[in-house]
Amino acid sequence: MKNKILSILLLALLALTACGKKEDAIPNNKTEGTSEISVKPDSNSNNDFKELQIVESVHATEDDNFSYTYSVIIENPNSDYEVTIPRYKVEAFDENNKSITYYEQLLPYMGPNDRIAFSSAVITKDTKAQKLNLQ
């Protein structure tokens, strides 16, 4: 019984992988540093890629400025491009404008004209955060 199930799964996997055609592949292009994009197969494409935009963001401090919570809405303003590996960066600064923490995180796939919203927090250990920079 176990061998039959394994055989069926392998057969299904083989059938799925045999369905693609190499000449129909979508070409990939890379932007300067932050996102990988691919062009939709559209003959009317104008090839003017626009960077992802932060449409709205709010943040607040908690625990006497040792924790910054934030919410962001990001939009893909392109009608001809999808962003397959979008990333965002968060950096917190102290009162002397010195960076105290920094990290990057991947976001889910963004199709043309898509918007996504997410929330997170930045927690600083020993230094109070005075400013938060989202990119």
Tab-separated table of N, CA and C in Angstrom:
chain	number	residue	atom	x	y	z
A	1	MET	N	0.830	-1.196	0.000
A	1	MET	CA	0.000	0.000	0.000
A	1	MET	C	0.874	1.260	0.000
A	2	LYS	N	1.926	1.254	0.833
A	2	LYS	CA	2.814	2.401	0.932
A	2	LYS	C	3.510	2.647	-0.410
A	3	ASN	N	3.906	1.568	-1.089
A	3	ASN	CA	4.566	1.705	-2.389
A	3	ASN	C	3.613	2.255	-3.448
A	4	LYS	N	2.342	1.872	-3.397
A	4	LYS	CA	1.360	2.381	-4.354
A	4	LYS	C	1.172	3.888	-4.197
A	5	ILE	N	1.047	4.339	-2.953
A	5	ILE	CA	0.866	5.775	-2.694
A	5	ILE	C	2.092	6.546	-3.151
A	6	LEU	N	3.283	6.031	-2.846
A	6	LEU	CA	4.520	6.684	-3.259
A	6	LEU	C	4.619	6.731	-4.779
A	7	SER	N	4.230	5.654	-5.450
A	7	SER	CA	4.262	5.616	-6.914
A	7	SER	C	3.299	6.634	-7.513
A	8	ILE	N	2.112	6.748	-6.945
A	8	ILE	CA	1.126	7.713	-7.440
A	8	ILE	C	1.634	9.140	-7.266
A	9	LEU	N	2.239	9.435	-6.112
A	9	LEU	CA	2.780	10.775	-5.871
A	9	LEU	C	3.907	11.097	-6.844
A	10	LEU	N	4.798	10.142	-7.081
A	10	LEU	CA	5.898	10.370	-8.017
A	10	LEU	C	5.384	10.554	-9.439
A	11	LEU	N	4.382	9.785	-9.821
A	11	LEU	CA	3.785	9.917	-11.143
A	11	LEU	C	3.125	11.289	-11.312
A	12	ALA	N	2.428	11.746	-10.287
A	12	ALA	CA	1.789	13.065	-10.334
A	12	ALA	C	2.839	14.166	-10.441
A	13	LEU	N	3.926	14.040	-9.685
A	13	LEU	CA	5.003	15.026	-9.742
A	13	LEU	C	5.639	15.050	-11.119
A	14	LEU	N	5.870	13.882	-11.698
A	14	LEU	CA	6.440	13.793	-13.036
A	14	LEU	C	5.506	14.431	-14.061
A	15	ALA	N	4.221	14.191	-13.947
A	15	ALA	CA	3.249	14.768	-14.879
A	15	ALA	C	3.212	16.290	-14.765
A	16	LEU	N	3.298	16.807	-13.550
A	16	LEU	CA	3.268	18.259	-13.358
A	16	LEU	C	4.517	18.932	-13.907
A	17	THR	N	5.675	18.329	-13.726
A	17	THR	CA	6.912	18.949	-14.200
A	17	THR	C	7.068	18.839	-15.700
A	18	ALA	N	6.407	17.921	-16.344
A	18	ALA	CA	6.513	17.752	-17.793
A	18	ALA	C	5.607	18.707	-18.551
A	19	CYS	N	4.779	19.473	-17.866
A	19	CYS	CA	3.802	20.342	-18.536
A	19	CYS	C	4.377	21.667	-19.011
A	20	GLY	N	5.512	22.117	-18.502
A	20	GLY	CA	6.044	23.435	-18.843
A	20	GLY	C	6.789	23.440	-20.156
A	21	LYS	N	6.825	24.628	-20.809
A	21	LYS	CA	7.585	24.815	-22.033
A	21	LYS	C	8.618	25.884	-21.768
A	22	LYS	N	9.843	25.649	-22.191
A	22	LYS	CA	10.907	26.599	-21.937
A	22	LYS	C	10.699	27.910	-22.693
A	23	GLU	N	10.192	27.865	-23.924
A	23	GLU	CA	10.032	29.085	-24.701
A	23	GLU	C	8.946	30.013	-24.162
A	24	ASP	N	8.087	29.533	-23.272
A	24	ASP	CA	7.038	30.367	-22.686
A	24	ASP	C	7.467	31.008	-21.370
A	25	ALA	N	8.713	30.823	-20.970
A	25	ALA	CA	9.167	31.337	-19.679
A	25	ALA	C	9.113	32.859	-19.668
A	26	ILE	N	8.797	33.424	-18.530
A	26	ILE	CA	8.736	34.871	-18.353
A	26	ILE	C	10.143	35.363	-18.037
A	27	PRO	N	10.663	36.371	-18.729
A	27	PRO	CA	12.013	36.852	-18.450
A	27	PRO	C	12.077	37.555	-17.101
A	28	ASN	N	13.189	37.413	-16.407
A	28	ASN	CA	13.391	38.062	-15.112
A	28	ASN	C	14.378	39.202	-15.259
A	29	ASN	N	14.113	40.290	-14.567
A	29	ASN	CA	15.014	41.432	-14.500
A	29	ASN	C	15.231	41.742	-13.038
A	30	LYS	N	16.353	42.359	-12.699
A	30	LYS	CA	16.591	42.740	-11.314
A	30	LYS	C	16.647	44.251	-11.205
A	31	THR	N	16.081	44.784	-10.124
A	31	THR	CA	16.190	46.209	-9.864
A	31	THR	C	17.465	46.442	-9.079
A	32	GLU	N	17.751	47.677	-8.786
A	32	GLU	CA	18.966	48.001	-8.065
A	32	GLU	C	18.839	47.642	-6.604
A	33	GLY	N	19.057	46.403	-6.263
A	33	GLY	CA	19.223	46.017	-4.882
A	33	GLY	C	18.070	45.418	-4.130
A	34	THR	N	16.849	45.910	-4.227
A	34	THR	CA	15.866	45.468	-3.248
A	34	THR	C	14.849	44.458	-3.730
A	35	SER	N	14.555	44.377	-5.006
A	35	SER	CA	13.480	43.500	-5.442
A	35	SER	C	13.839	42.804	-6.738
A	36	GLU	N	13.308	41.610	-6.908
A	36	GLU	CA	13.432	40.926	-8.187
A	36	GLU	C	12.091	41.070	-8.882
A	37	ILE	N	12.113	41.519	-10.126
A	37	ILE	CA	10.855	41.723	-10.834
A	37	ILE	C	10.834	40.871	-12.088
A	38	SER	N	9.674	40.612	-12.601
A	38	SER	CA	9.553	39.917	-13.875
A	38	SER	C	8.476	40.594	-14.703
A	39	VAL	N	8.678	40.612	-15.997
A	39	VAL	CA	7.766	41.291	-16.903
A	39	VAL	C	6.616	40.361	-17.250
A	40	LYS	N	5.390	40.881	-17.178
A	40	LYS	CA	4.240	40.113	-17.642
A	40	LYS	C	4.303	40.030	-19.163
A	41	PRO	N	3.906	38.896	-19.731
A	41	PRO	CA	3.921	38.800	-21.192
A	41	PRO	C	2.802	39.639	-21.807
A	42	ASP	N	3.054	40.920	-21.996
A	42	ASP	CA	2.052	41.851	-22.503
A	42	ASP	C	2.706	42.708	-23.582
A	43	SER	N	2.167	42.700	-24.765
A	43	SER	CA	2.770	43.447	-25.866
A	43	SER	C	2.631	44.957	-25.684
A	44	ASN	N	1.736	45.407	-24.810
A	44	ASN	CA	1.539	46.836	-24.578
A	44	ASN	C	2.379	47.369	-23.426
A	45	SER	N	3.311	46.583	-22.919
A	45	SER	CA	4.122	46.983	-21.773
A	45	SER	C	4.992	48.180	-22.133
A	46	ASN	N	5.046	49.170	-21.244
A	46	ASN	CA	5.850	50.356	-21.510
A	46	ASN	C	7.218	50.301	-20.839
A	47	ASN	N	7.518	49.247	-20.107
A	47	ASN	CA	8.824	48.997	-19.493
A	47	ASN	C	9.289	50.107	-18.557
A	48	ASP	N	8.397	50.814	-17.904
A	48	ASP	CA	8.762	51.846	-16.937
A	48	ASP	C	8.457	51.344	-15.540
A	49	PHE	N	9.410	50.627	-14.939
A	49	PHE	CA	9.210	50.071	-13.600
A	49	PHE	C	9.263	51.173	-12.557
A	50	LYS	N	8.289	51.175	-11.643
A	50	LYS	CA	8.263	52.115	-10.522
A	50	LYS	C	8.509	51.327	-9.246
A	51	GLU	N	9.288	51.885	-8.341
A	51	GLU	CA	9.580	51.237	-7.060
A	51	GLU	C	8.303	51.085	-6.238
A	52	LEU	N	8.297	50.097	-5.349
A	52	LEU	CA	7.181	49.925	-4.422
A	52	LEU	C	7.049	51.176	-3.566
A	53	GLN	N	5.826	51.500	-3.180
A	53	GLN	CA	5.582	52.717	-2.412
A	53	GLN	C	4.943	52.388	-1.072
A	54	ILE	N	5.400	53.083	-0.033
A	54	ILE	CA	4.729	53.006	1.262
A	54	ILE	C	3.565	53.987	1.193
A	55	VAL	N	2.355	53.448	1.160
A	55	VAL	CA	1.154	54.269	1.028
A	55	VAL	C	0.797	54.908	2.359
A	56	GLU	N	0.915	54.136	3.422
A	56	GLU	CA	0.567	54.631	4.751
A	56	GLU	C	1.385	53.871	5.781
A	57	SER	N	1.804	54.563	6.819
A	57	SER	CA	2.501	53.895	7.921
A	57	SER	C	2.210	54.635	9.223
A	58	VAL	N	2.078	53.885	10.273
A	58	VAL	CA	1.909	54.445	11.614
A	58	VAL	C	2.800	53.656	12.559
A	59	HIS	N	3.327	54.334	13.560
A	59	HIS	CA	4.119	53.636	14.569
A	59	HIS	C	3.956	54.322	15.915
A	60	ALA	N	4.204	53.549	16.943
A	60	ALA	CA	4.057	54.051	18.310
A	60	ALA	C	5.100	53.383	19.186
A	61	THR	N	5.483	54.088	20.244
A	61	THR	CA	6.446	53.513	21.182
A	61	THR	C	5.712	52.883	22.354
A	62	GLU	N	6.341	51.881	22.895
A	62	GLU	CA	5.826	51.199	24.081
A	62	GLU	C	7.008	50.934	25.006
A	63	ASP	N	6.728	50.539	26.206
A	63	ASP	CA	7.764	50.187	27.187
A	63	ASP	C	8.821	51.276	27.307
A	64	ASP	N	8.378	52.520	27.437
A	64	ASP	CA	9.284	53.652	27.622
A	64	ASP	C	10.315	53.760	26.492
A	65	ASN	N	9.864	53.620	25.250
A	65	ASN	CA	10.669	53.736	24.022
A	65	ASN	C	11.642	52.579	23.789
A	66	PHE	N	11.498	51.468	24.481
A	66	PHE	CA	12.331	50.303	24.201
A	66	PHE	C	11.667	49.393	23.165
A	67	SER	N	10.453	49.712	22.769
A	67	SER	CA	9.731	48.928	21.768
A	67	SER	C	8.972	49.871	20.838
A	68	TYR	N	9.139	49.664	19.557
A	68	TYR	CA	8.438	50.428	18.529
A	68	TYR	C	7.540	49.463	17.770
A	69	THR	N	6.245	49.667	17.782
A	69	THR	CA	5.345	48.873	16.948
A	69	THR	C	4.942	49.726	15.751
A	70	TYR	N	4.766	49.073	14.610
A	70	TYR	CA	4.416	49.814	13.408
A	70	TYR	C	3.510	48.982	12.508
A	71	SER	N	2.741	49.685	11.693
A	71	SER	CA	1.891	49.086	10.666
A	71	SER	C	2.150	49.833	9.366
A	72	VAL	N	2.181	49.083	8.271
A	72	VAL	CA	2.538	49.662	6.981
A	72	VAL	C	1.619	49.104	5.894
A	73	ILE	N	1.271	49.953	4.933
A	73	ILE	CA	0.598	49.511	3.711
A	73	ILE	C	1.544	49.831	2.558
A	74	ILE	N	1.897	48.796	1.785
A	74	ILE	CA	2.806	48.948	0.650
A	74	ILE	C	2.034	48.643	-0.628
A	75	GLU	N	2.307	49.428	-1.677
A	75	GLU	CA	1.610	49.268	-2.950
A	75	GLU	C	2.612	49.062	-4.081
A	76	ASN	N	2.264	48.169	-5.009
A	76	ASN	CA	2.998	48.023	-6.257
A	76	ASN	C	2.277	48.903	-7.280
A	77	PRO	N	2.839	50.069	-7.645
A	77	PRO	CA	2.139	50.994	-8.539
A	77	PRO	C	2.195	50.590	-10.011
A	78	ASN	N	2.859	49.495	-10.316
A	78	ASN	CA	3.042	49.062	-11.702
A	78	ASN	C	1.873	48.211	-12.187
A	79	SER	N	1.413	48.484	-13.386
A	79	SER	CA	0.369	47.642	-13.976
A	79	SER	C	0.966	46.563	-14.868
A	80	ASP	N	2.256	46.663	-15.183
A	80	ASP	CA	2.909	45.703	-16.068
A	80	ASP	C	3.998	44.876	-15.393
A	81	TYR	N	4.216	45.064	-14.102
A	81	TYR	CA	5.278	44.334	-13.409
A	81	TYR	C	4.739	43.691	-12.142
A	82	GLU	N	5.292	42.533	-11.828
A	82	GLU	CA	5.036	41.892	-10.549
A	82	GLU	C	6.353	41.879	-9.786
A	83	VAL	N	6.289	41.927	-8.478
A	83	VAL	CA	7.492	41.893	-7.653
A	83	VAL	C	7.488	40.558	-6.935
A	84	THR	N	8.457	39.712	-7.280
A	84	THR	CA	8.432	38.346	-6.771
A	84	THR	C	9.102	38.193	-5.415
A	85	ILE	N	10.083	39.026	-5.106
A	85	ILE	CA	10.753	38.919	-3.807
A	85	ILE	C	10.901	40.314	-3.199
A	86	PRO	N	9.801	40.946	-2.794
A	86	PRO	CA	9.933	42.274	-2.192
A	86	PRO	C	10.526	42.190	-0.784
A	87	ARG	N	11.274	43.208	-0.417
A	87	ARG	CA	11.887	43.291	0.912
A	87	ARG	C	11.620	44.674	1.491
A	88	TYR	N	11.614	44.715	2.808
A	88	TYR	CA	11.579	46.028	3.442
A	88	TYR	C	12.649	46.066	4.524
A	89	LYS	N	13.091	47.282	4.835
A	89	LYS	CA	14.141	47.492	5.831
A	89	LYS	C	13.595	48.371	6.943
A	90	VAL	N	13.987	48.055	8.155
A	90	VAL	CA	13.601	48.844	9.320
A	90	VAL	C	14.868	49.176	10.097
A	91	GLU	N	14.999	50.434	10.464
A	91	GLU	CA	16.155	50.855	11.251
A	91	GLU	C	15.674	51.795	12.351
A	92	ALA	N	16.130	51.556	13.571
A	92	ALA	CA	15.778	52.407	14.714
A	92	ALA	C	17.003	53.223	15.118
A	93	PHE	N	16.748	54.472	15.528
A	93	PHE	CA	17.819	55.389	15.903
A	93	PHE	C	17.606	55.899	17.319
A	94	ASP	N	18.712	56.225	18.000
A	94	ASP	CA	18.621	56.803	19.340
A	94	ASP	C	18.518	58.326	19.236
A	95	GLU	N	18.576	59.027	20.392
A	95	GLU	CA	18.413	60.485	20.386
A	95	GLU	C	19.558	61.217	19.700
A	96	ASN	N	20.722	60.568	19.523
A	96	ASN	CA	21.860	61.169	18.818
A	96	ASN	C	21.874	60.785	17.337
A	97	ASN	N	20.777	60.235	16.845
A	97	ASN	CA	20.627	59.788	15.462
A	97	ASN	C	21.598	58.662	15.098
A	98	LYS	N	21.989	57.879	16.091
A	98	LYS	CA	22.865	56.725	15.882
A	98	LYS	C	21.987	55.482	15.720
A	99	SER	N	22.311	54.679	14.710
A	99	SER	CA	21.545	53.457	14.457
A	99	SER	C	21.743	52.476	15.609
A	100	ILE	N	20.624	51.986	16.174
A	100	ILE	CA	20.734	51.033	17.285
A	100	ILE	C	20.245	49.639	16.912
A	101	THR	N	19.451	49.526	15.865
A	101	THR	CA	19.058	48.203	15.366
A	101	THR	C	18.609	48.339	13.920
A	102	TYR	N	18.824	47.259	13.156
A	102	TYR	CA	18.510	47.270	11.738
A	102	TYR	C	18.182	45.847	11.313
A	103	TYR	N	17.155	45.682	10.486
A	103	TYR	CA	16.905	44.369	9.901
A	103	TYR	C	16.103	44.493	8.618
A	104	GLU	N	16.184	43.451	7.799
A	104	GLU	CA	15.418	43.346	6.562
A	104	GLU	C	14.500	42.148	6.668
A	105	GLN	N	13.369	42.214	5.993
A	105	GLN	CA	12.442	41.092	5.986
A	105	GLN	C	11.822	40.963	4.604
A	106	LEU	N	11.599	39.721	4.177
A	106	LEU	CA	10.936	39.465	2.900
A	106	LEU	C	9.431	39.579	3.066
A	107	LEU	N	8.793	40.039	2.025
A	107	LEU	CA	7.338	40.157	1.994
A	107	LEU	C	6.782	39.156	0.988
A	108	PRO	N	5.480	38.900	1.017
A	108	PRO	CA	4.901	37.990	0.024
A	108	PRO	C	4.894	38.606	-1.373
A	109	TYR	N	4.729	37.757	-2.364
A	109	TYR	CA	4.625	38.156	-3.774
A	109	TYR	C	3.627	39.303	-3.933
A	110	MET	N	3.975	40.255	-4.793
A	110	MET	CA	3.066	41.370	-5.090
A	110	MET	C	2.827	41.437	-6.590
A	111	GLY	N	1.599	41.186	-6.993
A	111	GLY	CA	1.221	41.286	-8.396
A	111	GLY	C	1.048	42.739	-8.802
A	112	PRO	N	0.784	42.989	-10.071
A	112	PRO	CA	0.569	44.359	-10.535
A	112	PRO	C	-0.565	45.038	-9.760
A	113	ASN	N	-0.314	46.264	-9.323
A	113	ASN	CA	-1.274	47.100	-8.589
A	113	ASN	C	-1.733	46.504	-7.261
A	114	ASP	N	-1.017	45.530	-6.723
A	114	ASP	CA	-1.366	44.935	-5.428
A	114	ASP	C	-0.996	45.856	-4.273
A	115	ARG	N	-1.718	45.692	-3.172
A	115	ARG	CA	-1.404	46.353	-1.900
A	115	ARG	C	-1.343	45.288	-0.829
A	116	ILE	N	-0.378	45.420	0.082
A	116	ILE	CA	-0.324	44.528	1.234
A	116	ILE	C	-0.152	45.379	2.483
A	117	ALA	N	-0.654	44.864	3.587
A	117	ALA	CA	-0.535	45.541	4.879
A	117	ALA	C	0.055	44.551	5.869
A	118	PHE	N	0.901	45.047	6.757
A	118	PHE	CA	1.485	44.198	7.785
A	118	PHE	C	1.860	45.045	8.988
A	119	SER	N	2.056	44.383	10.099
A	119	SER	CA	2.475	45.036	11.343
A	119	SER	C	3.606	44.240	11.950
A	120	SER	N	4.455	44.932	12.687
A	120	SER	CA	5.554	44.265	13.380
A	120	SER	C	6.041	45.179	14.499
A	121	ALA	N	7.132	44.781	15.119
A	121	ALA	CA	7.698	45.577	16.213
A	121	ALA	C	9.216	45.518	16.166
A	122	VAL	N	9.826	46.591	16.605
A	122	VAL	CA	11.275	46.657	16.791
A	122	VAL	C	11.504	46.808	18.281
A	123	ILE	N	12.279	45.904	18.844
A	123	ILE	CA	12.570	45.958	20.275
A	123	ILE	C	14.060	46.219	20.448
A	124	THR	N	14.369	47.288	21.160
A	124	THR	CA	15.768	47.602	21.447
A	124	THR	C	16.070	47.146	22.869
A	125	LYS	N	17.280	46.670	23.083
A	125	LYS	CA	17.606	46.066	24.380
A	125	LYS	C	17.951	47.102	25.450
A	126	ASP	N	18.983	47.891	25.181
A	126	ASP	CA	19.488	48.786	26.223
A	126	ASP	C	19.304	50.268	25.920
A	127	THR	N	19.025	50.601	24.669
A	127	THR	CA	18.941	51.995	24.258
A	127	THR	C	17.528	52.326	23.807
A	128	LYS	N	17.041	53.464	24.229
A	128	LYS	CA	15.701	53.891	23.825
A	128	LYS	C	15.713	54.359	22.372
A	129	ALA	N	14.720	53.927	21.608
A	129	ALA	CA	14.580	54.356	20.216
A	129	ALA	C	13.837	55.683	20.172
A	130	GLN	N	14.350	56.620	19.386
A	130	GLN	CA	13.707	57.920	19.226
A	130	GLN	C	13.105	58.102	17.838
A	131	LYS	N	13.599	57.318	16.864
A	131	LYS	CA	13.138	57.469	15.487
A	131	LYS	C	13.177	56.109	14.802
A	132	LEU	N	12.234	55.884	13.888
A	132	LEU	CA	12.159	54.632	13.135
A	132	LEU	C	12.136	54.973	11.653
A	133	ASN	N	12.965	54.283	10.867
A	133	ASN	CA	13.034	54.509	9.430
A	133	ASN	C	12.601	53.236	8.705
A	134	LEU	N	11.561	53.326	7.876
A	134	LEU	CA	11.073	52.202	7.068
A	134	LEU	C	11.391	52.469	5.611
A	135	GLN	N	11.918	51.461	4.920
A	135	GLN	CA	12.193	51.578	3.478
A	135	GLN	C	11.688	50.351	2.779
